[in-house]
Coordinates of C-alpha atoms in Angstrom, one line a residue:
M203 CA -16.0 9.8 19.1
S204 CA -16.5 12.9 17.0
L205 CA -13.5 12.7 14.7
D206 CA -14.2 12.1 11.1
F207 CA -11.7 10.4 8.8
N208 CA -11.8 12.1 5.4
E209 CA -8.9 10.7 3.4
N210 CA -9.3 11.7 -0.2
I211 CA -10.2 8.4 -1.8
V212 CA -9.4 7.7 -5.5
E213 CA -10.0 3.9 -5.2
E214 CA -13.7 3.8 -6.1
T215 CA -13.3 6.2 -9.1
V216 CA -10.2 4.3 -10.3
S217 CA -11.9 0.9 -10.2
N218 CA -14.9 2.1 -12.2
V219 CA -12.7 3.1 -15.3
S220 CA -9.7 0.9 -15.0
T221 CA -10.9 -2.1 -17.0
A222 CA -11.9 -0.1 -20.0
T223 CA -8.8 2.1 -19.7
F224 CA -6.5 -1.0 -19.5
S225 CA -8.2 -2.7 -22.5
T226 CA -7.8 0.5 -24.6
A227 CA -4.2 1.2 -23.5
T228 CA -2.9 -2.4 -23.9
K229 CA -4.9 -3.8 -26.8
D230 CA -1.8 -3.9 -29.0
L231 CA 1.0 -5.0 -26.7
S232 CA 3.3 -5.9 -29.6
S233 CA 7.0 -6.2 -29.5
T234 CA 7.3 -2.5 -30.3
N235 CA 5.7 -1.8 -26.9
I236 CA 8.2 -4.0 -25.0
C237 CA 11.5 -2.9 -23.6
L238 CA 14.2 -4.5 -21.5
I239 CA 15.0 -3.5 -17.9
E240 CA 18.1 -5.3 -16.6
G241 CA 17.5 -8.1 -19.1
E242 CA 13.8 -8.6 -18.2
Q243 CA 10.9 -7.7 -20.5
A244 CA 8.8 -4.7 -19.4
I245 CA 6.0 -2.6 -20.7
A246 CA 7.1 0.6 -22.4
V247 CA 6.5 3.8 -20.4
N248 CA 3.9 5.1 -22.9
Q249 CA 1.8 2.0 -22.1
L250 CA 1.6 2.8 -18.3
P251 CA -1.3 4.7 -16.7
Q252 CA -1.0 8.4 -17.3
S253 CA 0.0 9.1 -13.7
W254 CA 3.1 7.0 -14.2
Q255 CA 3.9 8.7 -17.4
D256 CA 3.7 12.0 -15.5
I257 CA 6.1 10.7 -12.9
Y258 CA 8.5 9.6 -15.6
A259 CA 8.4 13.0 -17.2
A260 CA 8.7 14.8 -13.8
N261 CA 5.3 16.3 -14.3
S262 CA 3.7 14.8 -11.1
N263 CA 3.6 16.4 -7.7
T264 CA 5.6 13.6 -6.0
K265 CA 8.7 13.5 -3.9
L266 CA 10.0 10.1 -4.6
S267 CA 13.8 9.8 -3.9
D268 CA 14.3 7.8 -7.1
P269 CA 11.2 8.3 -9.3
Q270 CA 12.8 6.5 -12.3
A271 CA 13.3 3.3 -10.2
Y272 CA 9.6 3.3 -9.3
V273 CA 8.6 3.8 -13.0
K274 CA 10.8 0.8 -13.9
M275 CA 9.1 -1.3 -11.3
A276 CA 5.7 -0.2 -12.7
Q277 CA 6.9 -1.2 -16.2
L278 CA 8.0 -4.7 -15.0
F279 CA 4.9 -5.2 -12.8
L280 CA 2.4 -4.4 -15.6
H281 CA 4.2 -6.6 -18.0
K282 CA 4.4 -9.6 -15.7
M283 CA 0.8 -9.4 -14.8
S284 CA -0.6 -8.6 -18.2
N285 CA 1.6 -11.2 -20.0
G286 CA 1.5 -14.0 -17.5
D287 CA 5.2 -13.8 -16.7
V288 CA 4.8 -15.8 -13.5
D289 CA 5.9 -19.2 -12.2
L290 CA 2.5 -20.8 -12.9
F291 CA 3.2 -20.6 -16.6
N292 CA 7.0 -20.5 -16.6
E293 CA 7.3 -23.8 -14.7
S294 CA 4.2 -25.9 -15.4
K295 CA 1.8 -27.1 -18.1
S296 CA -0.9 -24.5 -17.5
E297 CA -0.5 -22.6 -20.7
H298 CA -4.3 -23.0 -21.4
L299 CA -5.0 -20.8 -18.4
K300 CA -2.7 -18.0 -19.5
P301 CA -5.2 -15.9 -21.5
A302 CA -7.7 -15.8 -18.6
F303 CA -4.9 -14.9 -16.2
C304 CA -3.6 -12.1 -18.4
E305 CA -7.1 -10.6 -18.9
I306 CA -8.0 -10.7 -15.2
F307 CA -4.7 -9.9 -13.6
G308 CA -3.6 -7.4 -16.2
S309 CA -6.7 -5.4 -15.5
L310 CA -6.2 -5.7 -11.7
A311 CA -2.5 -4.7 -12.0
W312 CA -3.6 -1.6 -14.0
E313 CA -6.0 -0.7 -11.2
A314 CA -3.2 -1.0 -8.7
L315 CA -0.8 1.2 -10.7
E316 CA -3.6 3.8 -11.2
F317 CA -4.2 3.9 -7.5
Y318 CA -0.6 4.2 -6.4
G319 CA 0.3 6.7 -9.2
E320 CA -2.2 9.0 -7.4
D321 CA -1.3 7.8 -3.9
F322 CA 2.3 9.0 -4.2
K323 CA 1.2 12.6 -4.8
V324 CA 2.1 15.0 -2.0
E325 CA -1.4 16.2 -1.4
K326 CA -2.5 12.6 -0.5
Y327 CA -0.3 12.4 2.6
P328 CA -1.6 13.1 6.1
D329 CA -1.5 16.6 7.5
F330 CA -0.1 15.8 11.0
D331 CA -0.6 19.3 12.4
L332 CA -4.3 19.3 11.4
I333 CA -4.8 15.9 12.9
K334 CA -3.2 17.1 16.2
K335 CA -5.6 20.0 16.4
E336 CA -8.6 17.6 15.8
I337 CA -7.7 15.2 18.6
L338 CA -6.9 17.9 21.3
S339 CA -10.7 18.1 22.1
E340 CA -11.0 14.4 22.8
E341 CA -11.2 13.1 26.3
D342 CA -8.6 10.4 25.6
C343 CA -6.4 12.6 23.5
D344 CA -3.2 11.3 25.1
E345 CA -3.9 7.8 23.7
R346 CA -4.7 9.3 20.2
K347 CA -1.6 11.5 20.4
K348 CA 0.5 8.3 20.8
I349 CA -0.9 7.0 17.5
L350 CA -0.2 10.3 15.9
E351 CA 3.4 10.2 17.1
I352 CA 3.7 6.7 15.6
G353 CA 2.5 8.0 12.2
K354 CA 4.8 10.9 12.4
A355 CA 7.8 8.7 13.3
L356 CA 7.0 6.4 10.4
F357 CA 6.9 9.4 8.0
E358 CA 10.2 10.6 9.4
E359 CA 11.7 7.2 8.7
F360 CA 10.3 6.6 5.2
G361 CA 9.0 9.9 3.9
Y362 CA 7.4 10.1 0.5
D363 CA 9.1 6.8 -0.6
L364 CA 6.1 4.9 0.8
P365 CA 2.6 5.7 -0.4
A366 CA 0.2 7.9 1.5
S367 CA -2.1 5.0 2.3
F368 CA 0.7 3.4 4.3
Y369 CA 0.5 6.3 6.8
H370 CA -3.2 6.6 6.8
V371 CA -3.8 3.0 7.9
H372 CA -1.4 3.5 10.8
L373 CA -3.2 6.6 11.8
A374 CA -6.7 5.0 11.4
P375 CA -7.0 4.0 15.1
I376 CA -7.2 7.7 16.0
Y377 CA -10.6 7.8 14.4
R378 CA -12.1 4.8 16.1
E379 CA -14.2 4.8 19.2
E380 CA -11.2 3.4 21.1
V381 CA -7.7 3.2 19.7
S382 CA -7.4 -0.5 20.4
E383 CA -10.6 -1.4 18.7
I384 CA -10.3 -4.3 16.3
R385 CA -11.6 -3.5 12.8
P386 CA -12.3 -6.1 10.1
L387 CA -11.4 -3.8 7.3
R388 CA -13.3 -5.6 4.5
F389 CA -16.5 -5.8 6.6
S390 CA -16.3 -2.5 8.4
E391 CA -18.7 0.1 7.1
P392 CA -16.4 3.1 8.0
D393 CA -13.3 1.4 6.6
K394 CA -14.5 -0.5 3.5
N395 CA -13.6 2.2 1.0
N396 CA -10.0 2.2 2.3
A397 CA -9.8 -1.6 2.9
R398 CA -8.0 -2.5 -0.4
A399 CA -5.1 -0.1 0.0
W400 CA -4.9 -0.4 3.8
D401 CA -4.9 -4.2 3.7
A402 CA -2.2 -4.1 1.0
S403 CA 0.0 -2.0 3.3
L404 CA -0.5 -4.3 6.2
H405 CA 0.1 -7.5 4.2
G406 CA 3.1 -5.8 2.6
Q407 CA 4.7 -5.9 6.0
K408 CA 5.5 -9.6 5.2
V409 CA 8.7 -7.8 4.2
F410 CA 10.0 -8.2 7.7
P411 CA 12.4 -5.3 8.0
I412 CA 9.5 -2.9 7.2
Q413 CA 7.3 -4.7 9.8
L414 CA 10.1 -4.7 12.4
T415 CA 10.5 -0.9 11.9
V416 CA 6.8 -0.4 12.3
Q417 CA 6.7 -2.5 15.4
S418 CA 9.8 -0.9 16.9
I419 CA 8.4 2.6 16.5
S420 CA 5.0 1.5 17.8
S421 CA 6.5 -0.2 20.8
K422 CA 8.2 3.0 21.9
H423 CA 4.8 4.6 22.2
G424 CA 3.3 1.7 24.1
F425 CA 1.6 -0.3 21.2
F426 CA 2.1 -3.1 18.8
Q427 CA 0.4 -3.5 15.5
E428 CA -2.0 -6.5 14.9
H429 CA -3.2 -7.8 11.5
G430 CA -4.6 -11.1 10.3
C431 CA -5.8 -12.8 7.2
G432 CA -9.4 -11.9 8.0
C433 CA -8.2 -8.3 7.4
N434 CA -8.6 -7.4 11.0
H435 CA -6.5 -4.4 12.1
A436 CA -5.9 -3.2 15.6
M437 CA -3.4 -1.6 17.9
T438 CA -2.7 -3.7 21.1
R439 CA -1.3 -2.0 24.1
V440 CA 2.1 -3.1 25.4
G441 CA 1.7 -4.8 28.8
A442 CA 3.4 -3.6 32.0
T443 CA 6.0 -6.4 31.6
D444 CA 6.7 -5.7 28.0
T445 CA 9.5 -3.4 26.8
A446 CA 10.1 -1.4 23.7
F447 CA 12.7 -2.6 21.3
D448 CA 14.9 -0.8 18.8
Y449 CA 15.3 -1.9 15.2
Q450 CA 17.2 -0.1 12.5
I451 CA 17.1 -1.1 8.8
R452 CA 20.7 -1.7 7.6
P453 CA 21.6 1.2 5.4
E454 CA 23.0 -0.9 2.7
M455 CA 19.7 -2.8 2.4
R456 CA 17.3 0.1 2.8
T457 CA 16.6 0.6 -0.9
T458 CA 16.1 -3.2 -1.4
W459 CA 13.6 -3.5 1.4
I460 CA 11.6 -0.4 0.3
R461 CA 11.4 -1.7 -3.3
D462 CA 10.4 -5.1 -2.0
F463 CA 7.6 -3.5 0.1
I464 CA 6.3 -1.4 -2.9
W465 CA 6.3 -4.5 -5.1
T466 CA 4.4 -6.5 -2.5
I467 CA 1.7 -3.9 -1.9
W468 CA 1.1 -3.6 -5.6
Y469 CA 0.3 -7.3 -6.0
E470 CA -1.5 -7.4 -2.7
Y471 CA -3.7 -4.5 -3.9
A472 CA -4.2 -6.3 -7.3
F473 CA -5.1 -9.6 -5.7
F474 CA -7.4 -8.1 -3.1
K475 CA -10.6 -8.6 -5.1
F476 CA -9.4 -12.1 -6.0
T477 CA -8.9 -13.3 -2.4
P478 CA -11.5 -15.6 -0.9
V479 CA -12.9 -14.0 2.2
T480 CA -15.2 -15.2 5.0
R481 CA -16.6 -13.6 8.1
F482 CA -15.8 -16.8 9.9
L483 CA -12.1 -15.7 10.2
I484 CA -13.0 -12.4 12.0
G485 CA -14.7 -14.1 14.9

């Protein structure tokens, strides 16, 4: 397989500077740096990573349909993670653990927001025309073109409201030796630099309407998506007796499910380094 996946990765660079940046930016999270969003405490905009301040000020090359809503989510997310505003401390006698939680997960949340503040930029998204040109020379180009069509259909459905890494993980099978190859993302040498963001997008599909949309679109091109807690990722071909199915997100719930998905991938990205892993799960 001669194709070479060259997604512009910011993850490694971000993680190298995030802890120091977070410590500097949030060393004085006093009440003057707290605001209320629909009655909940949140970090002030000027305490967010610079990329989110740029989105707030309309100085970022993004095409979010409601950028201010995404900024509000970022404010809430960073506050909850950096101040321990979670059930562990709200409903139990674990207050002695709170400083450690805030230090660890505040930093990880900062890393997540730094990554996605960049990942929403237009230049990060796939160039579908270029990918099509690249796969035309492959012997099994028809199979790879189906994966490309899945990616394009997903983009037509969600556009720039989902991050670029969401589309890249669904296009990834194009660049494998065989499109149904199972890849353990954490342990795969070609995929390990993308694993954190890709795994977050796959785990984010616990928001079932998003997963049903992905599976519905995939099924129409002869595939289903597979993903497990060993971070395996694969496309499985629909059998001769299987049929495609059609699923449409209810319009009145669309905004809710997209926000749920974004929130989920943020904490999945943050928790990625904190998740116990073992090769035993990947067989």
